[in-house]
Amino acid sequence: MTQTTHYFKSILDELSRAADLLSEEQAEKLVKQLIATNKIFVAGAGRSGLMGKSFVMRMMHMGLDAYVVGETVTANLEQDDILIIASGSGETKSLVSMAEKAKSLGGKVIAVTINADSTIGKLADQVIKMPGSPKDQSENAYETIQPMGSLFEQTLLLFFDAVILRYMEKKGLDSDTMYGKHANLE
Ligand SMILES: O=C([C@H](O)CO)[C@H](O)[C@H](O)COP(=O)(O)O
């Protein structure tokens, strides 16, 4: 086994441990909200934002009215729409302002974060707690061999993909129906 392959397996072990720490109840609540809500917005900065984008893409494939905040073509948030903020630290400044704005418009904020006690966690109507180490690892005891927020960002991607599978199960969707909505001008 090469060193890189060894690292790959260590990352998988970390992700496997992370799965055991996720809350089924919080995940199920999110799926129910996706079913009940009119419009869904997802925001995140940097790599956390990239994971959010991939979630929005799949929601679009499932026929949901979902948007990436900050993209050029995005709808307006209205009363009772949901804003999902993916932030490991829960302290990213632009996202704090966004949470405040969404709440002032009557939206519901869902924070997906490591830190429920963060500014965004406290502003949120609902927190989905992720395990892992935030960008600033100095005050976090969670063990990972990975740098910065990598474990959080990977956990986010897999969590969102698991939520997609649960939604598909509930709605009887499959890959074929979803490919029907996939970009065909690629
Ligand atoms: O891009 C990021 C960085 O590479 C950390 O691993 C972060 O996702 C970005 O800085 C946003 O941070 P959080 O809001 O704390 O997730």
PDB file of C-alpha atoms and ligand atoms in Angstrom:
ATOM      1  CA  MET A   1       0.000   0.000   0.000  1.00  0.00           C
ATOM      2  CA  THR A   2       1.376   3.395  -0.934  1.00  0.00           C
ATOM      3  CA  GLN A   3       1.327   6.239   1.519  1.00  0.00           C
ATOM      4  CA  THR A   4      -1.394   7.984  -0.467  1.00  0.00           C
ATOM      5  CA  THR A   5      -3.602   4.882  -0.422  1.00  0.00           C
ATOM      6  CA  HIS A   6      -2.984   4.637   3.307  1.00  0.00           C
ATOM      7  CA  TYR A   7      -4.158   8.234   3.737  1.00  0.00           C
ATOM      8  CA  PHE A   8      -7.221   7.467   1.632  1.00  0.00           C
ATOM      9  CA  LYS A   9      -8.164   4.627   4.002  1.00  0.00           C
ATOM     10  CA  SER A  10      -7.566   6.835   7.039  1.00  0.00           C
ATOM     11  CA  ILE A  11      -9.929   9.431   5.594  1.00  0.00           C
ATOM     12  CA  LEU A  12     -12.566   6.723   5.064  1.00  0.00           C
ATOM     13  CA  ASP A  13     -12.138   5.650   8.697  1.00  0.00           C
ATOM     14  CA  GLU A  14     -12.659   9.217   9.826  1.00  0.00           C
ATOM     15  CA  LEU A  15     -15.798   9.479   7.708  1.00  0.00           C
ATOM     16  CA  SER A  16     -17.086   6.176   9.038  1.00  0.00           C
ATOM     17  CA  ARG A  17     -16.692   7.467  12.608  1.00  0.00           C
ATOM     18  CA  ALA A  18     -18.429  10.692  11.584  1.00  0.00           C
ATOM     19  CA  ALA A  19     -21.456   8.749  10.304  1.00  0.00           C
ATOM     20  CA  ASP A  20     -21.987   7.256  13.759  1.00  0.00           C
ATOM     21  CA  LEU A  21     -22.187  10.724  15.268  1.00  0.00           C
ATOM     22  CA  LEU A  22     -24.877  12.114  12.977  1.00  0.00           C
ATOM     23  CA  SER A  23     -28.423  12.560  14.246  1.00  0.00           C
ATOM     24  CA  GLU A  24     -31.051  10.559  12.362  1.00  0.00           C
ATOM     25  CA  GLU A  25     -33.729  12.777  13.878  1.00  0.00           C
ATOM     26  CA  GLN A  26     -32.148  15.978  12.545  1.00  0.00           C
ATOM     27  CA  ALA A  27     -31.658  14.424   9.107  1.00  0.00           C
ATOM     28  CA  GLU A  28     -35.267  13.236   8.953  1.00  0.00           C
ATOM     29  CA  LYS A  29     -36.500  16.670   9.960  1.00  0.00           C
ATOM     30  CA  LEU A  30     -34.509  18.193   7.098  1.00  0.00           C
ATOM     31  CA  VAL A  31     -35.985  15.755   4.560  1.00  0.00           C
ATOM     32  CA  LYS A  32     -39.516  16.611   5.750  1.00  0.00           C
ATOM     33  CA  GLN A  33     -38.717  20.314   5.362  1.00  0.00           C
ATOM     34  CA  LEU A  34     -37.436  19.796   1.827  1.00  0.00           C
ATOM     35  CA  ILE A  35     -40.756  18.129   1.013  1.00  0.00           C
ATOM     36  CA  ALA A  36     -42.874  20.839   2.634  1.00  0.00           C
ATOM     37  CA  THR A  37     -41.002  23.984   1.607  1.00  0.00           C
ATOM     38  CA  ASN A  38     -41.599  26.170  -1.394  1.00  0.00           C
ATOM     39  CA  LYS A  39     -38.083  27.424  -2.183  1.00  0.00           C
ATOM     40  CA  ILE A  40     -34.759  26.215  -0.799  1.00  0.00           C
ATOM     41  CA  PHE A  41     -31.594  28.295  -0.704  1.00  0.00           C
ATOM     42  CA  VAL A  42     -28.158  26.956   0.159  1.00  0.00           C
ATOM     43  CA  ALA A  43     -25.207  29.120   1.181  1.00  0.00           C
ATOM     44  CA  GLY A  44     -21.647  28.404   2.166  1.00  0.00           C
ATOM     45  CA  ALA A  45     -18.204  29.879   1.660  1.00  0.00           C
ATOM     46  CA  GLY A  46     -15.161  28.221   0.112  1.00  0.00           C
ATOM     47  CA  ARG A  47     -15.143  24.436   0.147  1.00  0.00           C
ATOM     48  CA  SER A  48     -18.243  24.299   2.355  1.00  0.00           C
ATOM     49  CA  GLY A  49     -19.989  26.270  -0.383  1.00  0.00           C
ATOM     50  CA  LEU A  50     -18.839  23.800  -3.037  1.00  0.00           C
ATOM     51  CA  MET A  51     -20.504  20.968  -1.106  1.00  0.00           C
ATOM     52  CA  GLY A  52     -23.652  23.084  -0.867  1.00  0.00           C
ATOM     53  CA  LYS A  53     -23.610  23.578  -4.637  1.00  0.00           C
ATOM     54  CA  SER A  54     -23.511  19.856  -5.271  1.00  0.00           C
ATOM     55  CA  PHE A  55     -26.510  19.466  -2.934  1.00  0.00           C
ATOM     56  CA  VAL A  56     -28.486  22.104  -4.831  1.00  0.00           C
ATOM     57  CA  MET A  57     -27.683  20.384  -8.129  1.00  0.00           C
ATOM     58  CA  ARG A  58     -29.178  17.111  -6.908  1.00  0.00           C
ATOM     59  CA  MET A  59     -32.203  18.900  -5.445  1.00  0.00           C
ATOM     60  CA  MET A  60     -32.755  20.437  -8.874  1.00  0.00           C
ATOM     61  CA  HIS A  61     -32.502  16.931 -10.405  1.00  0.00           C
ATOM     62  CA  MET A  62     -35.227  15.828  -7.971  1.00  0.00           C
ATOM     63  CA  GLY A  63     -37.476  18.665  -9.117  1.00  0.00           C
ATOM     64  CA  LEU A  64     -37.058  20.905  -6.076  1.00  0.00           C
ATOM     65  CA  ASP A  65     -36.988  24.687  -6.398  1.00  0.00           C
ATOM     66  CA  ALA A  66     -33.466  25.065  -5.033  1.00  0.00           C
ATOM     67  CA  TYR A  67     -30.867  27.809  -5.448  1.00  0.00           C
ATOM     68  CA  VAL A  68     -27.259  28.531  -4.634  1.00  0.00           C
ATOM     69  CA  VAL A  69     -27.035  31.889  -2.889  1.00  0.00           C
ATOM     70  CA  GLY A  70     -24.672  34.198  -4.746  1.00  0.00           C
ATOM     71  CA  GLU A  71     -25.141  32.718  -8.216  1.00  0.00           C
ATOM     72  CA  THR A  72     -26.100  35.215 -10.886  1.00  0.00           C
ATOM     73  CA  VAL A  73     -29.496  33.649 -11.558  1.00  0.00           C
ATOM     74  CA  THR A  74     -31.202  33.037  -8.222  1.00  0.00           C
ATOM     75  CA  ALA A  75     -34.761  33.600  -7.028  1.00  0.00           C
ATOM     76  CA  ASN A  76     -35.871  35.774  -4.103  1.00  0.00           C
ATOM     77  CA  LEU A  77     -36.309  34.361  -0.622  1.00  0.00           C
ATOM     78  CA  GLU A  78     -39.882  34.725   0.632  1.00  0.00           C
ATOM     79  CA  GLN A  79     -41.754  34.009   3.863  1.00  0.00           C
ATOM     80  CA  ASP A  80     -41.253  30.411   5.076  1.00  0.00           C
ATOM     81  CA  ASP A  81     -38.645  29.553   2.448  1.00  0.00           C
ATOM     82  CA  ILE A  82     -35.599  27.853   3.896  1.00  0.00           C
ATOM     83  CA  LEU A  83     -31.988  28.931   3.857  1.00  0.00           C
ATOM     84  CA  ILE A  84     -29.533  26.125   4.591  1.00  0.00           C
ATOM     85  CA  ILE A  85     -26.191  27.516   5.707  1.00  0.00           C
ATOM     86  CA  ALA A  86     -23.232  25.142   5.599  1.00  0.00           C
ATOM     87  CA  SER A  87     -20.486  26.470   7.839  1.00  0.00           C
ATOM     88  CA  GLY A  88     -18.104  24.397   9.896  1.00  0.00           C
ATOM     89  CA  SER A  89     -17.127  27.280  12.149  1.00  0.00           C
ATOM     90  CA  GLY A  90     -20.542  28.906  12.109  1.00  0.00           C
ATOM     91  CA  GLU A  91     -18.712  32.230  12.220  1.00  0.00           C
ATOM     92  CA  THR A  92     -18.090  33.137   8.563  1.00  0.00           C
ATOM     93  CA  LYS A  93     -19.033  36.818   8.451  1.00  0.00           C
ATOM     94  CA  SER A  94     -20.844  36.951   5.098  1.00  0.00           C
ATOM     95  CA  LEU A  95     -22.989  34.007   6.194  1.00  0.00           C
ATOM     96  CA  VAL A  96     -23.863  35.633   9.523  1.00  0.00           C
ATOM     97  CA  SER A  97     -25.264  38.652   7.631  1.00  0.00           C
ATOM     98  CA  MET A  98     -27.090  36.332   5.257  1.00  0.00           C
ATOM     99  CA  ALA A  99     -28.733  34.469   8.140  1.00  0.00           C
ATOM    100  CA  GLU A 100     -29.879  37.765   9.647  1.00  0.00           C
ATOM    101  CA  LYS A 101     -31.273  38.963   6.312  1.00  0.00           C
ATOM    102  CA  ALA A 102     -33.106  35.691   5.670  1.00  0.00           C
ATOM    103  CA  LYS A 103     -34.707  35.836   9.107  1.00  0.00           C
ATOM    104  CA  SER A 104     -35.763  39.447   8.584  1.00  0.00           C
ATOM    105  CA  LEU A 105     -37.538  38.293   5.390  1.00  0.00           C
ATOM    106  CA  GLY A 106     -39.440  35.591   7.265  1.00  0.00           C
ATOM    107  CA  GLY A 107     -37.285  32.716   6.085  1.00  0.00           C
ATOM    108  CA  LYS A 108     -36.286  29.728   8.144  1.00  0.00           C
ATOM    109  CA  VAL A 109     -32.551  29.273   8.688  1.00  0.00           C
ATOM    110  CA  ILE A 110     -31.059  25.816   9.029  1.00  0.00           C
ATOM    111  CA  ALA A 111     -27.409  25.752  10.061  1.00  0.00           C
ATOM    112  CA  VAL A 112     -25.325  22.713   9.195  1.00  0.00           C
ATOM    113  CA  THR A 113     -22.317  23.193  11.409  1.00  0.00           C
ATOM    114  CA  ILE A 114     -19.880  21.680  13.855  1.00  0.00           C
ATOM    115  CA  ASN A 115     -20.508  24.454  16.291  1.00  0.00           C
ATOM    116  CA  ALA A 116     -24.113  24.780  17.486  1.00  0.00           C
ATOM    117  CA  ASP A 117     -23.038  27.551  19.874  1.00  0.00           C
ATOM    118  CA  SER A 118     -21.604  29.682  17.062  1.00  0.00           C
ATOM    119  CA  THR A 119     -23.153  32.945  15.891  1.00  0.00           C
ATOM    120  CA  ILE A 120     -24.874  31.237  12.954  1.00  0.00           C
ATOM    121  CA  GLY A 121     -25.894  28.287  15.130  1.00  0.00           C
ATOM    122  CA  LYS A 122     -27.584  30.630  17.582  1.00  0.00           C
ATOM    123  CA  LEU A 123     -29.308  32.624  14.822  1.00  0.00           C
ATOM    124  CA  ALA A 124     -30.640  29.474  13.170  1.00  0.00           C
ATOM    125  CA  ASP A 125     -34.132  28.058  13.666  1.00  0.00           C
ATOM    126  CA  GLN A 126     -32.635  24.607  13.431  1.00  0.00           C
ATOM    127  CA  VAL A 127     -29.126  23.241  13.777  1.00  0.00           C
ATOM    128  CA  ILE A 128     -27.891  20.074  12.143  1.00  0.00           C
ATOM    129  CA  LYS A 129     -24.788  19.154  14.033  1.00  0.00           C
ATOM    130  CA  MET A 130     -21.851  17.720  12.105  1.00  0.00           C
ATOM    131  CA  PRO A 131     -18.859  16.076  13.715  1.00  0.00           C
ATOM    132  CA  GLY A 132     -15.374  17.153  12.754  1.00  0.00           C
ATOM    133  CA  SER A 133     -12.811  19.784  13.283  1.00  0.00           C
ATOM    134  CA  PRO A 134     -13.398  23.354  12.100  1.00  0.00           C
ATOM    135  CA  LYS A 135     -10.873  25.497  10.228  1.00  0.00           C
ATOM    136  CA  ASP A 136      -9.388  26.685  13.484  1.00  0.00           C
ATOM    137  CA  GLN A 137      -8.335  23.436  15.106  1.00  0.00           C
ATOM    138  CA  SER A 138      -6.609  25.083  18.050  1.00  0.00           C
ATOM    139  CA  GLU A 139      -9.635  24.855  20.325  1.00  0.00           C
ATOM    140  CA  ASN A 140     -11.081  21.612  19.058  1.00  0.00           C
ATOM    141  CA  ALA A 141     -10.301  18.214  20.414  1.00  0.00           C
ATOM    142  CA  TYR A 142     -11.792  16.269  17.520  1.00  0.00           C
ATOM    143  CA  GLU A 143      -9.121  14.069  16.027  1.00  0.00           C
ATOM    144  CA  THR A 144      -8.395  14.138  12.335  1.00  0.00           C
ATOM    145  CA  ILE A 145      -5.231  13.716  10.311  1.00  0.00           C
ATOM    146  CA  GLN A 146      -6.625  16.130   7.733  1.00  0.00           C
ATOM    147  CA  PRO A 147      -5.889  19.811   7.462  1.00  0.00           C
ATOM    148  CA  MET A 148      -8.254  22.680   8.143  1.00  0.00           C
ATOM    149  CA  GLY A 149     -11.948  21.899   7.682  1.00  0.00           C
ATOM    150  CA  SER A 150     -11.524  18.960   5.292  1.00  0.00           C
ATOM    151  CA  LEU A 151     -13.289  16.394   7.456  1.00  0.00           C
ATOM    152  CA  PHE A 152     -16.275  18.690   7.940  1.00  0.00           C
ATOM    153  CA  GLU A 153     -16.479  19.423   4.231  1.00  0.00           C
ATOM    154  CA  GLN A 154     -16.345  15.728   3.287  1.00  0.00           C
ATOM    155  CA  THR A 155     -18.916  14.862   5.943  1.00  0.00           C
ATOM    156  CA  LEU A 156     -21.125  17.614   4.573  1.00  0.00           C
ATOM    157  CA  LEU A 157     -20.978  16.191   1.050  1.00  0.00           C
ATOM    158  CA  LEU A 158     -21.818  12.658   2.200  1.00  0.00           C
ATOM    159  CA  PHE A 159     -24.529  13.869   4.571  1.00  0.00           C
ATOM    160  CA  PHE A 160     -26.186  15.852   1.783  1.00  0.00           C
ATOM    161  CA  ASP A 161     -25.968  12.849  -0.562  1.00  0.00           C
ATOM    162  CA  ALA A 162     -27.571  10.651   2.111  1.00  0.00           C
ATOM    163  CA  VAL A 163     -30.370  13.209   2.493  1.00  0.00           C
ATOM    164  CA  ILE A 164     -30.870  13.059  -1.287  1.00  0.00           C
ATOM    165  CA  LEU A 165     -31.207   9.253  -1.132  1.00  0.00           C
ATOM    166  CA  ARG A 166     -33.777   9.520   1.662  1.00  0.00           C
ATOM    167  CA  TYR A 167     -35.774  12.093  -0.305  1.00  0.00           C
ATOM    168  CA  MET A 168     -35.617   9.862  -3.410  1.00  0.00           C
ATOM    169  CA  GLU A 169     -36.857   6.928  -1.351  1.00  0.00           C
ATOM    170  CA  LYS A 170     -39.794   8.919   0.011  1.00  0.00           C
ATOM    171  CA  LYS A 171     -40.738  10.288  -3.413  1.00  0.00           C
ATOM    172  CA  GLY A 172     -40.068   7.133  -5.452  1.00  0.00           C
ATOM    173  CA  LEU A 173     -37.397   8.801  -7.576  1.00  0.00           C
ATOM    174  CA  ASP A 174     -34.561   7.047  -9.345  1.00  0.00           C
ATOM    175  CA  SER A 175     -31.513   7.916 -11.378  1.00  0.00           C
ATOM    176  CA  ASP A 176     -33.405   7.707 -14.680  1.00  0.00           C
ATOM    177  CA  THR A 177     -36.015  10.270 -13.656  1.00  0.00           C
ATOM    178  CA  MET A 178     -33.289  12.508 -12.311  1.00  0.00           C
ATOM    179  CA  TYR A 179     -31.208  12.270 -15.479  1.00  0.00           C
ATOM    180  CA  GLY A 180     -34.300  13.623 -17.228  1.00  0.00           C
ATOM    181  CA  LYS A 181     -33.555  16.936 -15.543  1.00  0.00           C
ATOM    182  CA  HIS A 182     -29.813  16.870 -16.044  1.00  0.00           C
ATOM    183  CA  ALA A 183     -28.195  19.530 -18.214  1.00  0.00           C
ATOM    184  CA  ASN A 184     -28.255  18.488 -21.870  1.00  0.00           C
ATOM    185  CA  LEU A 185     -26.313  21.367 -23.335  1.00  0.00           C
ATOM    186  CA  GLU A 186     -23.072  20.211 -21.726  1.00  0.00           C
TER     187      GLU A 186
HETATM  188  O1  LIG B   1     -12.875  26.923   2.170  1.00  0.00           O
HETATM  189  C1  LIG B   1     -12.777  26.645   3.335  1.00  0.00           C
HETATM  190  C2  LIG B   1     -11.449  26.166   3.849  1.00  0.00           C
HETATM  191  O2  LIG B   1     -10.770  25.514   2.795  1.00  0.00           O
HETATM  192  C3  LIG B   1     -11.441  25.369   5.131  1.00  0.00           C
HETATM  193  O3  LIG B   1     -11.153  23.996   4.977  1.00  0.00           O
HETATM  194  C4  LIG B   1     -13.975  26.815   4.235  1.00  0.00           C
HETATM  195  O4  LIG B   1     -14.987  25.936   3.820  1.00  0.00           O
HETATM  196  C5  LIG B   1     -14.461  28.269   4.160  1.00  0.00           C
HETATM  197  O5  LIG B   1     -13.455  29.105   4.632  1.00  0.00           O
HETATM  198  C6  LIG B   1     -15.740  28.470   4.969  1.00  0.00           C
HETATM  199  O6  LIG B   1     -15.536  28.157   6.330  1.00  0.00           O
HETATM  200  P1  LIG B   1     -16.709  27.673   7.251  1.00  0.00           P
HETATM  201  O7  LIG B   1     -17.816  28.703   7.104  1.00  0.00           O
HETATM  202  O8  LIG B   1     -16.148  27.650   8.623  1.00  0.00           O
HETATM  203  O9  LIG B   1     -17.159  26.315   6.793  1.00  0.00           O
END
